[in-house]
XYZ file of C-alpha atoms in Angstrom:
86
model
C -0.055 -13.553 5.885
C 0.089 -16.867 7.299
C 2.952 -16.962 9.891
C 4.647 -20.075 11.183
C 5.107 -18.538 14.602
C 2.725 -16.124 16.620
C 5.411 -13.367 16.558
C 6.448 -13.684 12.941
C 6.463 -10.273 10.991
C 5.834 -10.180 7.265
C 8.854 -9.201 5.514
C 6.979 -6.705 3.512
C 7.724 -7.767 -0.216
C 4.993 -6.668 -2.505
C 3.663 -9.951 -3.972
C 1.999 -9.315 -7.252
C -1.224 -7.605 -8.940
C -2.107 -8.369 -12.724
C -5.125 -7.618 -14.735
C -6.506 -10.134 -17.440
C -9.514 -11.184 -19.519
C -11.061 -14.603 -19.052
C -10.735 -15.015 -22.741
C -8.091 -14.774 -25.367
C -10.036 -12.249 -27.383
C -9.918 -9.871 -24.569
C -12.334 -7.058 -23.595
C -15.887 -7.087 -25.039
C -18.200 -4.157 -25.567
C -21.157 -3.922 -23.213
C -24.622 -2.865 -24.170
C -23.670 0.792 -23.604
C -20.793 0.465 -25.854
C -18.111 0.512 -23.013
C -15.276 -1.957 -22.727
C -15.721 -4.663 -20.263
C -13.345 -4.363 -17.230
C -10.674 -6.962 -16.671
C -10.427 -9.691 -13.965
C -7.789 -8.823 -11.212
C -5.253 -11.275 -10.045
C -3.662 -10.590 -6.555
C -1.249 -12.187 -4.013
C 0.932 -10.876 -1.035
C 4.393 -12.152 -0.311
C 4.062 -14.911 2.421
C -0.061 -15.310 1.981
C 0.298 -18.704 0.778
C -2.773 -17.964 -1.600
C -3.772 -16.024 -4.632
C -7.017 -14.144 -5.232
C -9.251 -13.428 -8.415
C -11.396 -10.288 -8.053
C -14.172 -9.853 -10.794
C -16.047 -6.550 -11.473
C -19.446 -5.985 -10.253
C -21.359 -3.631 -12.386
C -24.711 -2.706 -11.417
C -24.820 -4.817 -8.073
C -25.781 -2.724 -4.936
C -23.525 -2.855 -1.845
C -25.369 -1.240 0.786
C -22.584 -1.259 3.245
C -20.103 0.584 0.922
C -19.339 3.820 -0.698
C -18.163 3.705 -4.155
C -17.946 7.055 -5.684
C -16.264 5.463 -8.788
C -18.352 2.710 -10.160
C -15.144 1.285 -11.949
C -13.832 0.499 -8.621
C -16.240 -2.083 -7.760
C -14.987 -5.624 -7.334
C -15.711 -8.556 -5.572
C -13.530 -11.901 -4.576
C -14.284 -14.531 -7.448
C -12.148 -17.220 -5.846
C -9.312 -17.905 -3.405
C -6.455 -20.264 -4.455
C -4.904 -21.846 -1.592
C -1.380 -22.690 -2.784
C 0.152 -24.173 0.281
C 3.517 -22.382 -0.240
C 4.559 -18.841 -0.676
C 3.150 -16.852 -3.673
C 4.659 -13.714 -4.991
């Protein structure tokens, strides 16, 4: 939340979260026969930015515990909108 005042409180609206594929063809099959995972677009109300997360199959993260490999995502890009998003 980018408040205009130091004591401003976020009003608590949820913003959005969407899953999507980077091509119109949708998911593709991986080498092991599983469908590829989607990208995730998120933004919080009053954030003034949107974020796209990408799946990180096979990458090591020694600082995190991931019991479910399908939950591993990393920030792909941060889109600064300069206005309220959500």
